[in-house]
CSV table of C-alpha atoms and ligand atoms in Angstrom, one decimal:
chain,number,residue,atom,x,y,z
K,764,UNK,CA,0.0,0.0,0.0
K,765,UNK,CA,2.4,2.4,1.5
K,766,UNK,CA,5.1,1.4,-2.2
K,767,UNK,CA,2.2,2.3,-4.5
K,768,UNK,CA,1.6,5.6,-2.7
K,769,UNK,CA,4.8,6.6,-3.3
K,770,UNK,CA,4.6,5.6,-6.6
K,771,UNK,CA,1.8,7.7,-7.3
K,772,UNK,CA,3.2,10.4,-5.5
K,773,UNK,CA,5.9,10.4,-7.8
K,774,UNK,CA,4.3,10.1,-10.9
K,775,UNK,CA,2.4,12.9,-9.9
K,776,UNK,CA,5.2,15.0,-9.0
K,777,UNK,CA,7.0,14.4,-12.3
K,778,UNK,CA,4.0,15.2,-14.4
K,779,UNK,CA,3.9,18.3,-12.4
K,780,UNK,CA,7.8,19.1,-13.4
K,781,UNK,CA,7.2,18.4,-16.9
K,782,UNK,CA,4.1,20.9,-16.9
K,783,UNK,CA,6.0,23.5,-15.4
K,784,UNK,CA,9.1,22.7,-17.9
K,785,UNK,CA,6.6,23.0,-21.5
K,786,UNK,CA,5.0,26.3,-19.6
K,787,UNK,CA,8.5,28.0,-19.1
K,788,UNK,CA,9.7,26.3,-22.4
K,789,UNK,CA,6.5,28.5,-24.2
K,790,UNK,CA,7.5,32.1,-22.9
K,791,UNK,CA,8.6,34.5,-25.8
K,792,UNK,CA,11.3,36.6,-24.4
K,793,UNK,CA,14.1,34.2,-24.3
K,794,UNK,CA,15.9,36.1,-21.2
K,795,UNK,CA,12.7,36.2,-19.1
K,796,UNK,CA,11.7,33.0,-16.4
K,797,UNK,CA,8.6,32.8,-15.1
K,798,UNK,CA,7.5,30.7,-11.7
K,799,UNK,CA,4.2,30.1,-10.5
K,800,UNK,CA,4.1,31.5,-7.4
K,801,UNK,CA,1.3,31.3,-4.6
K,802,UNK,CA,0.9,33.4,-1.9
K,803,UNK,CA,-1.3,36.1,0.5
K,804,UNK,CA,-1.2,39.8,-0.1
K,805,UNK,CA,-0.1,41.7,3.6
K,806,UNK,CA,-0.4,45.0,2.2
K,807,UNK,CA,-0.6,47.3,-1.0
K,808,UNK,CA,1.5,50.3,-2.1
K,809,UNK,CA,-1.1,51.4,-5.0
K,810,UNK,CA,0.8,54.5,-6.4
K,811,UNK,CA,3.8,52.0,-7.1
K,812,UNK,CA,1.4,49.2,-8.2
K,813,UNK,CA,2.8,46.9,-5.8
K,814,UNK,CA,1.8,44.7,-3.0
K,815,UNK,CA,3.9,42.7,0.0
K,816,UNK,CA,3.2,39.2,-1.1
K,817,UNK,CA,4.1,36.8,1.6
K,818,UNK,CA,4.2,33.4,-0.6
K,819,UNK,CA,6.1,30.1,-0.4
K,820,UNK,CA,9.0,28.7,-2.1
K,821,UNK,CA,9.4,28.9,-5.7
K,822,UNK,CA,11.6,26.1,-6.7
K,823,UNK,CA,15.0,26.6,-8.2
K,824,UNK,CA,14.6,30.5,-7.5
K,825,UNK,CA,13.9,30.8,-3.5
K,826,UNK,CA,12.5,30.1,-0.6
K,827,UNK,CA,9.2,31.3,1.4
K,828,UNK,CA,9.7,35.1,2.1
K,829,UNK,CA,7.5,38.1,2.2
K,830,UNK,CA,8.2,40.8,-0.2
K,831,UNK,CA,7.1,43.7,-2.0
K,832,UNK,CA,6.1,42.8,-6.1
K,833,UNK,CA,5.2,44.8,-8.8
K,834,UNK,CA,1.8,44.0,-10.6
K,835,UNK,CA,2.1,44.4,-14.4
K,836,UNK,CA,-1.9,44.9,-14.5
K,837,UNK,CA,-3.3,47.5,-12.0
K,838,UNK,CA,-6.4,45.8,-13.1
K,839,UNK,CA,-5.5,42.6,-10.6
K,840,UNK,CA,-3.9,44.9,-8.3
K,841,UNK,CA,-6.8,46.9,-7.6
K,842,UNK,CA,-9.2,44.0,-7.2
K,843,UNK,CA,-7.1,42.5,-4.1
K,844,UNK,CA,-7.0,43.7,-0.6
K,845,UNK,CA,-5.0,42.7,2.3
K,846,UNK,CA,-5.3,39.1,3.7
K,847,UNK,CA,-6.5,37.4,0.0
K,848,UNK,CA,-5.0,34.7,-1.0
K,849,UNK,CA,-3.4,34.7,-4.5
K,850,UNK,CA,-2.0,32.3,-7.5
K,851,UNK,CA,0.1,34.3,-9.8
K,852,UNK,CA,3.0,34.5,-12.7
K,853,UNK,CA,6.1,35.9,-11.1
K,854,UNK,CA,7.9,36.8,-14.7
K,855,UNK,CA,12.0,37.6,-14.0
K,856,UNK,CA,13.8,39.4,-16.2
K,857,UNK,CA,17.7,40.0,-16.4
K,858,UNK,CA,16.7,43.4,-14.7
K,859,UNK,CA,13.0,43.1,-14.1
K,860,UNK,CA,10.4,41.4,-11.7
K,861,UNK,CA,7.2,41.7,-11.9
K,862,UNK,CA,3.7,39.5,-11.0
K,863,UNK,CA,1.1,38.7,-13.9
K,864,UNK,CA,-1.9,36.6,-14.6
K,865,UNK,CA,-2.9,37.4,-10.4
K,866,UNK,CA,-6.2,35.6,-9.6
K,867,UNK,CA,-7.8,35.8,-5.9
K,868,UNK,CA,-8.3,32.5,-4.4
K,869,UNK,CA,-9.9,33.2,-1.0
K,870,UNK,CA,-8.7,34.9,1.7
K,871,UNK,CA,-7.2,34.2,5.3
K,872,UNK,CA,-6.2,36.3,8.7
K,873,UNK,CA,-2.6,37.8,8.2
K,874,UNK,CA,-0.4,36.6,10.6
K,875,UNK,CA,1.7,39.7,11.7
K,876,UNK,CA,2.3,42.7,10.2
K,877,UNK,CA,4.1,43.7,7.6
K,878,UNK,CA,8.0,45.1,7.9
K,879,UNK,CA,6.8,48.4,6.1
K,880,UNK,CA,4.0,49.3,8.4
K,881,UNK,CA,6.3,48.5,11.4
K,882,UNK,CA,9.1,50.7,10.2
K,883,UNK,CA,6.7,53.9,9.4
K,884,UNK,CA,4.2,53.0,12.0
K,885,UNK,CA,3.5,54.7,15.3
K,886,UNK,CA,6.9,52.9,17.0
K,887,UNK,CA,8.1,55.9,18.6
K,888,UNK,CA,11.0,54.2,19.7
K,889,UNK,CA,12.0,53.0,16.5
K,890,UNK,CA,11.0,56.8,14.8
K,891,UNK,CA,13.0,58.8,17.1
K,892,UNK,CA,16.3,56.8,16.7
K,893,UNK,CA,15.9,57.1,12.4
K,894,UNK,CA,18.3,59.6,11.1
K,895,UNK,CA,17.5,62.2,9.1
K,896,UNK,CA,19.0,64.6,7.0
K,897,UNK,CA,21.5,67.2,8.8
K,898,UNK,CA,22.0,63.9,11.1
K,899,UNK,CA,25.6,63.1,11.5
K,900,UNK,CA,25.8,59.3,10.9
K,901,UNK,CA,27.3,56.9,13.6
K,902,UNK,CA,31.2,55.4,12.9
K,903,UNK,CA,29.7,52.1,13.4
K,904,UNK,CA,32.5,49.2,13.5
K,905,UNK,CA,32.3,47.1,10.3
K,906,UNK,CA,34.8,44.4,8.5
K,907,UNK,CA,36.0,45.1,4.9
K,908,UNK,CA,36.1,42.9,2.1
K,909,UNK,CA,39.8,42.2,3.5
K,910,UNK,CA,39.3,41.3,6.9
K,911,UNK,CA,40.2,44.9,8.0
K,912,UNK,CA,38.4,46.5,10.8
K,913,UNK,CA,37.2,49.3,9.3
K,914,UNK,CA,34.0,52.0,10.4
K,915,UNK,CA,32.8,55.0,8.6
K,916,UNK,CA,35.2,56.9,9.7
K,917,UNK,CA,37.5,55.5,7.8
K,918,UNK,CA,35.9,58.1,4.7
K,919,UNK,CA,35.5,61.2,6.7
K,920,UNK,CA,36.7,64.0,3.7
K,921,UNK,CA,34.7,62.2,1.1
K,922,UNK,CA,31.0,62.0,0.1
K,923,UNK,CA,29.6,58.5,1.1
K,924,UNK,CA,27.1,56.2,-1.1
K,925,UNK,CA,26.2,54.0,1.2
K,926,UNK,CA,23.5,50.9,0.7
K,927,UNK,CA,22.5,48.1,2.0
K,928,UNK,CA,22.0,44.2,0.1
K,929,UNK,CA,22.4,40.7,0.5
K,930,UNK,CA,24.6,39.0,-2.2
K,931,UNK,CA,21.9,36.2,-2.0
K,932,UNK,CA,19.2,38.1,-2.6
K,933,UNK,CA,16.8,36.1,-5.4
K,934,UNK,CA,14.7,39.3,-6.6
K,935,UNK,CA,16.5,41.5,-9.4
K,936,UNK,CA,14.6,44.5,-8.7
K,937,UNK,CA,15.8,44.5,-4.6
K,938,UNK,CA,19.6,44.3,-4.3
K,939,UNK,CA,21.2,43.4,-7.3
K,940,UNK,CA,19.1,46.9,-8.6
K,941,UNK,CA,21.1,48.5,-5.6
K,942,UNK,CA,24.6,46.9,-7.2
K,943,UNK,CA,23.7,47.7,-10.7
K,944,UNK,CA,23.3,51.3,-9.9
K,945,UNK,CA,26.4,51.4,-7.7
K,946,UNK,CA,28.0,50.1,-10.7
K,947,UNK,CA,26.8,53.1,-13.2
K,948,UNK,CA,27.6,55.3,-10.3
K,949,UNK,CA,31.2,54.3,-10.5
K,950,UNK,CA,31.4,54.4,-14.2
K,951,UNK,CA,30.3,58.0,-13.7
K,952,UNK,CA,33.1,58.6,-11.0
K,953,UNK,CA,36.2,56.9,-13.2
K,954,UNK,CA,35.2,59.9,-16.1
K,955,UNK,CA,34.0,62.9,-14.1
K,956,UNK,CA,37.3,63.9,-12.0
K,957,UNK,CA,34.5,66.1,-10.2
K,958,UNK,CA,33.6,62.7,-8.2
K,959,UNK,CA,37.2,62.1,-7.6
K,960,UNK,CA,36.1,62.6,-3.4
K,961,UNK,CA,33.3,60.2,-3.8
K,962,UNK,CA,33.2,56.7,-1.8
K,963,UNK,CA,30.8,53.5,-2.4
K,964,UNK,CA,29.8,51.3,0.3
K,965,UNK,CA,27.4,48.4,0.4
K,966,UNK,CA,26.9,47.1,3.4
K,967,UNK,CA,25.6,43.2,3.9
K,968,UNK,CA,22.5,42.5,6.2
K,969,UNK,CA,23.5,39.2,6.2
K,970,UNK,CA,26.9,39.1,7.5
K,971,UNK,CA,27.1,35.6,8.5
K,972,UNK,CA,26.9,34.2,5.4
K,973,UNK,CA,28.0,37.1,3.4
K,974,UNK,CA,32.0,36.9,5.0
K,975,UNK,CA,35.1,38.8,3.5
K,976,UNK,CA,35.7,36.2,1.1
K,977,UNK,CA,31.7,36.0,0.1
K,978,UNK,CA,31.8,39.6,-0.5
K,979,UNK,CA,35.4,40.1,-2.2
K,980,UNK,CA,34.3,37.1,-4.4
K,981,UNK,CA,30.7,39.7,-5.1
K,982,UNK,CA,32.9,42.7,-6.0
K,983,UNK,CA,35.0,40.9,-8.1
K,984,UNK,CA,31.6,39.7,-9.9
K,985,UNK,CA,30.7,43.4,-10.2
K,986,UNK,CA,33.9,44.4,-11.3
K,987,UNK,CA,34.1,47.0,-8.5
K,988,UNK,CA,37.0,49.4,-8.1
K,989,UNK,CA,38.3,48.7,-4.6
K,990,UNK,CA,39.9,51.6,-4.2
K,991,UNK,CA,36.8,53.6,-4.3
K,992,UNK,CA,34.2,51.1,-3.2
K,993,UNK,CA,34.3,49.7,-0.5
K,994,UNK,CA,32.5,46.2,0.8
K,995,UNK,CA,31.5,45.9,4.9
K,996,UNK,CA,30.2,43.0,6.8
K,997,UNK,CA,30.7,42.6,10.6
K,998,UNK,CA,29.1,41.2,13.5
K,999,UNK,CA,25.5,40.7,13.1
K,1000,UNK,CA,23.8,43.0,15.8
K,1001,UNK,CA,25.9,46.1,15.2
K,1002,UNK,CA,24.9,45.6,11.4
K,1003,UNK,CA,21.2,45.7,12.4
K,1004,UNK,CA,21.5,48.5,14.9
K,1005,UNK,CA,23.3,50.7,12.2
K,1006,UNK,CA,21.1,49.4,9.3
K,1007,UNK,CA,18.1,50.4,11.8
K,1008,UNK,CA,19.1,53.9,12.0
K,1009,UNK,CA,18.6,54.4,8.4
K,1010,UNK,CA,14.9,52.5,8.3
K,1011,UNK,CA,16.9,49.2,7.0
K,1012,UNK,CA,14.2,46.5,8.2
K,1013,UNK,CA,15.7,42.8,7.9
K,1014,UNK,CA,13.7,39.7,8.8
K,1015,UNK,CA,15.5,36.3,9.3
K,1016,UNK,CA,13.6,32.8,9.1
K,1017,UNK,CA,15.2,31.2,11.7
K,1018,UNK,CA,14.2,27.6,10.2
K,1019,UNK,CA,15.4,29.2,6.9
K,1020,UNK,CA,18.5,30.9,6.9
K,1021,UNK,CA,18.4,31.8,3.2
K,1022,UNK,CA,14.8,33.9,3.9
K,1023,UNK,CA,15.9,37.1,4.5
K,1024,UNK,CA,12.7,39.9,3.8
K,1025,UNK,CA,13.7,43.2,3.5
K,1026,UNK,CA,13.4,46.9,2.5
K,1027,UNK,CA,15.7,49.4,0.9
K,1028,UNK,CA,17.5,52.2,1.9
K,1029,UNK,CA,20.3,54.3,0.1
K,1030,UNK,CA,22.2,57.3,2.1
K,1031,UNK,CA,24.0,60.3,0.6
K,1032,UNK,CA,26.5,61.0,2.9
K,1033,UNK,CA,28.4,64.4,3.0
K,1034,UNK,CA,32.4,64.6,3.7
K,1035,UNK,CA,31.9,66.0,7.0
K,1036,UNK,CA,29.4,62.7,7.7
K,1037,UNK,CA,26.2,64.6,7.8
K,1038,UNK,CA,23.7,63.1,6.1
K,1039,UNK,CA,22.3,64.9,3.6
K,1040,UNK,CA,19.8,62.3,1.6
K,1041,UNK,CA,18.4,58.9,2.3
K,1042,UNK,CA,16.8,57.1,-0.5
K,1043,UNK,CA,14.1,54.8,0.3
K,1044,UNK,CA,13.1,51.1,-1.8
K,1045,UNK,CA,14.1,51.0,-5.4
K,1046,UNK,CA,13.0,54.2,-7.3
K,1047,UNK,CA,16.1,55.8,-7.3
K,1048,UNK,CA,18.0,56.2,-10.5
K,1049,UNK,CA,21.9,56.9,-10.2
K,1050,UNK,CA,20.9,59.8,-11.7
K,1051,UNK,CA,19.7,61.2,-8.6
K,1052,UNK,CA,22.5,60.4,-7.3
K,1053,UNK,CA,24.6,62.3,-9.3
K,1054,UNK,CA,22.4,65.1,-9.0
K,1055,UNK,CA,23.3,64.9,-5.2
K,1056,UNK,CA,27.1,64.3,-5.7
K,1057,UNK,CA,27.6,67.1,-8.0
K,1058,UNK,CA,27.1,70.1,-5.5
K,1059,UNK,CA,29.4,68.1,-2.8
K,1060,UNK,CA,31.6,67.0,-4.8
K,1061,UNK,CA,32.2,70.4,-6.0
K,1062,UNK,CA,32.2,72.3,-2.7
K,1063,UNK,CA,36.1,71.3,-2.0
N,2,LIG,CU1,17.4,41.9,-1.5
């Protein structure tokens, strides 16, 4: 009885595979991958067309996590509301995400709330600790991509970029956005001798997996200038407590160690380390950026 279960079990489970394989096989663009994903909306950002989808593991891309997706139709946006339960299309592009084809398929109590509401909620606590601009940021006390101790300090006479990411991170629109734009932003300092005083940093959220080696290995990947951008990991509290200060909110799965959910935040950091911009999610261009650098950069 038990043998023919599992056989059946099997079966079913390969016919499953092979439906999944002809689906992906069909899809025009031959960069994108899409993954049926299934899940419960926690809240909606409507004037970015996005919800936080808490949804479960998408096999071969990554495991259970609660994050923020673009909807490519408004349409099946605006027909869900916090607590339904959804089956969708998560489409991922080389530089794209996004969530099509969502249907409603009923609807449960959410379980806690979601990291955005807690980090702009009424936590006083949490609010009066943020920093803001005219704030001068904290030294911290990091690790480089080198093993060196090293802390903000280390930059004081230049203008900081500073963001956070995981090099894990599944989603191409969350931190591998954030390393893309770092990139153009240091294609932009190697011409414009006007950004000579300019310094990247990414700082990791998930220092215990993302080491030294991890995140010389990530540079390296990126093609990153060392000498002007810099990589920091550290010990894992201090990293949250700085990472709080700037509205960074990081989730761990302790039965998961790979499900990290998240937010965004990118700081503009002036040479005397005042802070004079903090960027928050993914709609920032390098643009911006530059637009911000410019004035600094010129100042001295
Ligand atoms: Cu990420």
């Amino acid at each position: 009885m038990q043998f023919r279960r599992v056989v059946i079990a099997g079966l079913a489970i390969l016919l499953a595979a092979t439906a999944i394989v002809v689906y992906v096989d069909r899809r025009p663009a031959s960069s994108e991958h899409t993954y049926a994903l299934t899940g419960q909306v926690q809240s909606i950002t409507p004037d970015r067309q996005e919800a936080m989808v808490k949804h479960g593991e998408i096999k071969g891309l990554m495991p259970a996590m609660t994050m923020p997706y673009r909807f490519q139709t408004k349409a099946d946006l605006d027909a869900l509301k916090p607590g339904d339960l959804i089956d969708g299309t998560l489409v991922i592009a080389s530089n794209d995400a996004f969530l099509t084809n969502v249907k409603k398929t009923g609807e449960a109590p959410i379980e806690k709330p979601p990291p955005e509401t807690l980090v702009t909620g009424s936590n006083l606590d949490r609010a009066t600790q943020l920093l803001k601009p005219g704030d001068t940021i904290p030294d911290g006390a990091f690790v480089d991509q080198n093993n060196r101790k090293t802390s903000l300090s280390a930059f004081r006479g230049q203008t900081v970029v500073l963001t956070f990411i995981y090099t894990r991170c599944p989603l191409p629109t969350f931190c591998p956005m954030m390393d893309r734009h770092f990139v153009t932003l240091q294609e932009h300092m190697k011409a414009d001798a006007a950004l000579k005083r300019v310094h990247l940093v990414t700082i990791s959220f998930d220092p215990t997996r993302d080491t030294p080696a991890v995140l010389r290995a990530h540079a390296k990947e990126l093609d990153a200038d060392l000498t002007t951008w810099t990589f920091f990991t550290g010990d894992e509290k201090a990293i949250d407590a700085f990472a709080g200060k700037f509205g960074v909110y990081v989730v761990k799965n302790p039965n998961d160690q790979r499900d990290i959910t998240h937010n965004l935040r990118t700081a503009v950091i002036g040479p005397d380390g005042v802070v004079k911009k903090i960027y928050t999610g993914n709609e920032w261009t390098p643009e911006d950026i530059l637009m911000d650098l410019k004035p600094v950069a010129n100042a001295d």
